[in-house]
Tab-separated table of C-alpha atoms in Angstrom:
chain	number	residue	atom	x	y	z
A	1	UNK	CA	12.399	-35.218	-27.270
A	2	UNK	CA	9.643	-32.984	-27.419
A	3	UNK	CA	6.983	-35.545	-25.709
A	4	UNK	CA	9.544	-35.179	-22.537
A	5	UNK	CA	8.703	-31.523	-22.464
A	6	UNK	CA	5.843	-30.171	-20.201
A	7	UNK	CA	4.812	-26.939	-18.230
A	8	UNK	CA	4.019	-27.532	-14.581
A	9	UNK	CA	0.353	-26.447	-14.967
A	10	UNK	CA	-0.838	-27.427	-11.386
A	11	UNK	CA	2.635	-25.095	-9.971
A	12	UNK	CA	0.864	-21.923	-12.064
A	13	UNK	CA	-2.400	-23.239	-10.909
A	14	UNK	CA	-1.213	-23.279	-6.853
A	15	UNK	CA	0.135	-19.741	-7.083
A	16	UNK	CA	-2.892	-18.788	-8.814
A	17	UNK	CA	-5.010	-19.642	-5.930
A	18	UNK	CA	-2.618	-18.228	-3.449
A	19	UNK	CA	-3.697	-15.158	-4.902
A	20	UNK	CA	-7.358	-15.830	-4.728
A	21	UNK	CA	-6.288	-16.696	-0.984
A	22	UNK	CA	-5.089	-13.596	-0.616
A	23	UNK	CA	-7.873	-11.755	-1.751
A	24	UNK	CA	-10.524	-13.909	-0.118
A	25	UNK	CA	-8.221	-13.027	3.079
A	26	UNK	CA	-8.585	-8.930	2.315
A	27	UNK	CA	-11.919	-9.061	1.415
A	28	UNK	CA	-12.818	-10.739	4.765
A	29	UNK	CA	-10.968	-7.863	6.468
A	30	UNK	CA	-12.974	-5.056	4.866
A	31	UNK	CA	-15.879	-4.306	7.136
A	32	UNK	CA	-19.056	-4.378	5.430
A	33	UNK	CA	-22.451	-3.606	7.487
A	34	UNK	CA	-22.331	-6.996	9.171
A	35	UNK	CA	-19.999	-8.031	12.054
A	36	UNK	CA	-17.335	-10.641	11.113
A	37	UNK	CA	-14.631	-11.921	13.341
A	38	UNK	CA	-11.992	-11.378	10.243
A	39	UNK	CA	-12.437	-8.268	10.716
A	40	UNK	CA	-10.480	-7.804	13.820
A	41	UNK	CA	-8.043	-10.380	12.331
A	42	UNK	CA	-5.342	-7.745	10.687
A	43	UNK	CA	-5.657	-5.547	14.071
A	44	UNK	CA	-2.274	-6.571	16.190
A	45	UNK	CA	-1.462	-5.648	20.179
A	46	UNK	CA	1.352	-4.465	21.886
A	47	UNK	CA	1.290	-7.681	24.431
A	48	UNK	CA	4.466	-8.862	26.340
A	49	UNK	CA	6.727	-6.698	24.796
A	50	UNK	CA	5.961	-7.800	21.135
A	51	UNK	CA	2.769	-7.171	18.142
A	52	UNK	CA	0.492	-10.119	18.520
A	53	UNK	CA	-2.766	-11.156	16.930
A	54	UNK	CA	-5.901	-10.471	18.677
A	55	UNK	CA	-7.159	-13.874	18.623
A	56	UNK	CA	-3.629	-14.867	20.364
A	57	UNK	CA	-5.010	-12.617	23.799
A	58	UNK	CA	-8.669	-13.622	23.530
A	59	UNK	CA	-11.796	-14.631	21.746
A	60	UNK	CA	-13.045	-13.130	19.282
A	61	UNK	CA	-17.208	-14.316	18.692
A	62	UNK	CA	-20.069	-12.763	16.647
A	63	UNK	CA	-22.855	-13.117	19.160
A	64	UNK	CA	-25.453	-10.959	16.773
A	65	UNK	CA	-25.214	-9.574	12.759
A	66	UNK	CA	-24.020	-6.250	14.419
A	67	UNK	CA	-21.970	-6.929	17.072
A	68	UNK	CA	-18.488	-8.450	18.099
A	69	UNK	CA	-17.068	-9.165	20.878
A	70	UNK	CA	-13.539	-9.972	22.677
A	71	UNK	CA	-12.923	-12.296	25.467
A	72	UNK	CA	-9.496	-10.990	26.703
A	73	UNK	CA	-7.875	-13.458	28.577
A	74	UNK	CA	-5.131	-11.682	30.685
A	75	UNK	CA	-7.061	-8.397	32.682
A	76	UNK	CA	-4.000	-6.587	31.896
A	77	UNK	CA	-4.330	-6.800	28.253
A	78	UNK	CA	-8.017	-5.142	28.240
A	79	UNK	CA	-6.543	-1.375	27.534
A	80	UNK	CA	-3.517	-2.175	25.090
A	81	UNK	CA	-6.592	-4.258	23.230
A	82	UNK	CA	-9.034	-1.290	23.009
A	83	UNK	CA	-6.431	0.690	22.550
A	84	UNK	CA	-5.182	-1.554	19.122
A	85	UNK	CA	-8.575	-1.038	18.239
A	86	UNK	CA	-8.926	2.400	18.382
A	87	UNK	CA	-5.701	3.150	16.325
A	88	UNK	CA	-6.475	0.101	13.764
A	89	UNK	CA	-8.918	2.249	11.631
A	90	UNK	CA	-11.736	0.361	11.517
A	91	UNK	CA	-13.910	2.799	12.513
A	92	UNK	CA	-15.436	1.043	15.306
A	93	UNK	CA	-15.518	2.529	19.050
A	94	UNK	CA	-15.056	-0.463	21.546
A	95	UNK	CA	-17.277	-0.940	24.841
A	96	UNK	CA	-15.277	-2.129	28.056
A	97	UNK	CA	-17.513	-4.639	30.137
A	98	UNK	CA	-14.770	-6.430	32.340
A	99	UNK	CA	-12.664	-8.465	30.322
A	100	UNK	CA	-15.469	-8.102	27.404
A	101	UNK	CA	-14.444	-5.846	24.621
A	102	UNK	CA	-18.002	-5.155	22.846
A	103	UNK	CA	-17.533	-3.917	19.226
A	104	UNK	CA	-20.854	-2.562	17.977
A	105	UNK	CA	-20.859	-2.428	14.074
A	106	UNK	CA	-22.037	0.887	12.856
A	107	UNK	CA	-24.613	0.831	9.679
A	108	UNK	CA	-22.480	2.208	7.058
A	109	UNK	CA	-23.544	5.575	5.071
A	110	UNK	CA	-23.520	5.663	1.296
A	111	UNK	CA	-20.151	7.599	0.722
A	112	UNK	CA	-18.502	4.741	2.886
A	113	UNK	CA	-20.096	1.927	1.247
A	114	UNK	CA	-18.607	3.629	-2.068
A	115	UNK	CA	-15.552	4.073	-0.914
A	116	UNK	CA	-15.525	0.136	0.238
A	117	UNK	CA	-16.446	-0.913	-3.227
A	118	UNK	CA	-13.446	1.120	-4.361
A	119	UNK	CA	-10.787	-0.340	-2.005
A	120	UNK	CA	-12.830	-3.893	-2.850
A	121	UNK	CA	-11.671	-3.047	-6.457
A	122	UNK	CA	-8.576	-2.232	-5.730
A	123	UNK	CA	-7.531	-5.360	-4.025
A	124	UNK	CA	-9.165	-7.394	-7.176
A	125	UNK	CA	-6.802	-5.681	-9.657
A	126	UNK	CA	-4.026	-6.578	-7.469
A	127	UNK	CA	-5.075	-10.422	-7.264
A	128	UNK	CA	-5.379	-10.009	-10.893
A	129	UNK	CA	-1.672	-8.184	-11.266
A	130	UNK	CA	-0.675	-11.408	-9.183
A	131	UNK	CA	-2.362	-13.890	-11.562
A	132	UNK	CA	-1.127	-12.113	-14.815
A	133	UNK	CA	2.204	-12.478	-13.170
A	134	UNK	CA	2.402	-16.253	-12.714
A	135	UNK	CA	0.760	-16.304	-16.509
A	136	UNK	CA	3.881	-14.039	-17.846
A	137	UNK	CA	5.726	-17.116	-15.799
A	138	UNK	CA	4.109	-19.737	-17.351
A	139	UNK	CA	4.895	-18.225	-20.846
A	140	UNK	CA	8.559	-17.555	-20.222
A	141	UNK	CA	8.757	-21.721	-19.483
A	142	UNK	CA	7.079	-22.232	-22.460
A	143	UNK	CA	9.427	-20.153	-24.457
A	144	UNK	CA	12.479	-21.808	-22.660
A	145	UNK	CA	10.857	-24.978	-23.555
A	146	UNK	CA	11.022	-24.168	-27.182
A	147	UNK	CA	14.332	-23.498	-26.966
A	148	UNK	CA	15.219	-26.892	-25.611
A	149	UNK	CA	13.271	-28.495	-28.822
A	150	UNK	CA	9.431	-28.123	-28.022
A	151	UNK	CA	7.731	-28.146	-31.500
A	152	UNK	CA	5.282	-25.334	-32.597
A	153	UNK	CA	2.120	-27.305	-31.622
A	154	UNK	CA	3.338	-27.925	-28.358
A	155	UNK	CA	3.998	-24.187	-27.965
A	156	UNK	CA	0.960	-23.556	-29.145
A	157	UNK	CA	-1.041	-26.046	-26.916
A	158	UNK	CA	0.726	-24.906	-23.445
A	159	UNK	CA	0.206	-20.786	-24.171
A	160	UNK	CA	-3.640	-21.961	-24.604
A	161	UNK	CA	-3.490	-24.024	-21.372
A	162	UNK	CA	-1.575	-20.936	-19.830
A	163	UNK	CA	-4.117	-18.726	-20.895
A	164	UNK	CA	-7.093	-20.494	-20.044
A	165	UNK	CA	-6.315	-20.983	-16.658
A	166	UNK	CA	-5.374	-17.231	-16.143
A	167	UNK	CA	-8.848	-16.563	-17.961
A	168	UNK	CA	-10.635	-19.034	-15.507
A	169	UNK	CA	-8.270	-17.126	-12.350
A	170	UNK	CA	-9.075	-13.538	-13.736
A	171	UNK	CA	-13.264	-14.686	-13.933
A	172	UNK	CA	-12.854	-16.130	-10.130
A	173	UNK	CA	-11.693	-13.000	-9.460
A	174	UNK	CA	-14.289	-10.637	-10.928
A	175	UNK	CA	-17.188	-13.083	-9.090
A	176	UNK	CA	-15.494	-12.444	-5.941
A	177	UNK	CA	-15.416	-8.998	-6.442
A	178	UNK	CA	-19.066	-8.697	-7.828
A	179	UNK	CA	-20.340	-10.834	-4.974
A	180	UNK	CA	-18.403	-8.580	-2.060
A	181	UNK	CA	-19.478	-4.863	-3.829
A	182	UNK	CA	-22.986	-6.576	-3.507
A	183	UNK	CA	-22.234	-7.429	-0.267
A	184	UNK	CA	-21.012	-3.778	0.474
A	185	UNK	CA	-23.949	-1.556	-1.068
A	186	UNK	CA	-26.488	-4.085	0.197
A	187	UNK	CA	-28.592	-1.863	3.128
């Protein structure tokens, strides 16, 4: 009976990277000293009555390291756009040019950059909180599994596999993290 018995690995695995998905997603969203179109991404407008995306009213380019810009489609968008900007707090004063929002990307001053590398940490330890949480998953199965006959080996085996791939998850993690503060502090 016990050969029947297995932990769905590659389901742990899945969630896993959802929460490296996640934090890829956050990370792209924190503005370093280069221009990025994710960083307008979490930034919604008041259009037609409802929040919508920025890229849903225009486009959103990167024409230069420093600068980004918004193509508004509808003219009387322009002002509800700036305006989302403005109130998003990302620290960035938009240019009108027509239908052109210009976003010029400020250099960033050492207390900001440390305070980056701080909220950068932050949403690590969360991925990581997510990642220990599918692991506590993955050993509750295996204890259920011992319960419906799974020998000691077996146990054994699965809580290594479990572990491992929260181990390889957690190290994914702290190389994202490394790689973005280096990002963040580079001048």
């Amino acid at each position: 009976m016990s050969d029947e018995i297995e932990i769905d690995t590659d389901d742990l695995e899945r969630r896993m990277n959802g929460a490296m998905d996640s934090l890829r997603h956050e990370f792209g969203s924190l503005r370093t000293g280069r221009a990025s179109a994710a960083m307008v991404e979490p930034v919604m407008v008041d259009a037609y009555g409802s929040p919508t995306p920025i890229n849903q009213v225009g486009t959103v380019n990167v024409p230069e390291p420093r600068m980004v810009t918004i193509n508004v489609w509808d003219k009387a968008l322009v002002g509800k756009v700036e305006k989302a900007i403005r109130e998003s707090g990302l620290g960035i004063n938009p240019q009108l040019n027509g239908t052109i929002i210009m976003l010029p990307i400020p250099e960033l001053n050492e207390e900001r950059r440390r305070e980056l590398t701080k909220v950068a940490a932050q949403y690590a330890e969360n991925a990581r909180v997510a990642i220990r949480n599918v692991r506590r998953d993955g050993m509750d199965q295996v204890k259920k599994a011992k319960g419906s006959g799974m020998s000691e080996d077996d146990q054994k085996f699965w809580e290594d596999e479990v572990q491992s791939l929260t181990n390889r998850m957690i190290g994914k993690v702290d190389e994202a993290l490394e790689a973005k503060q280096a990002e963040i502090m580079q001048v």
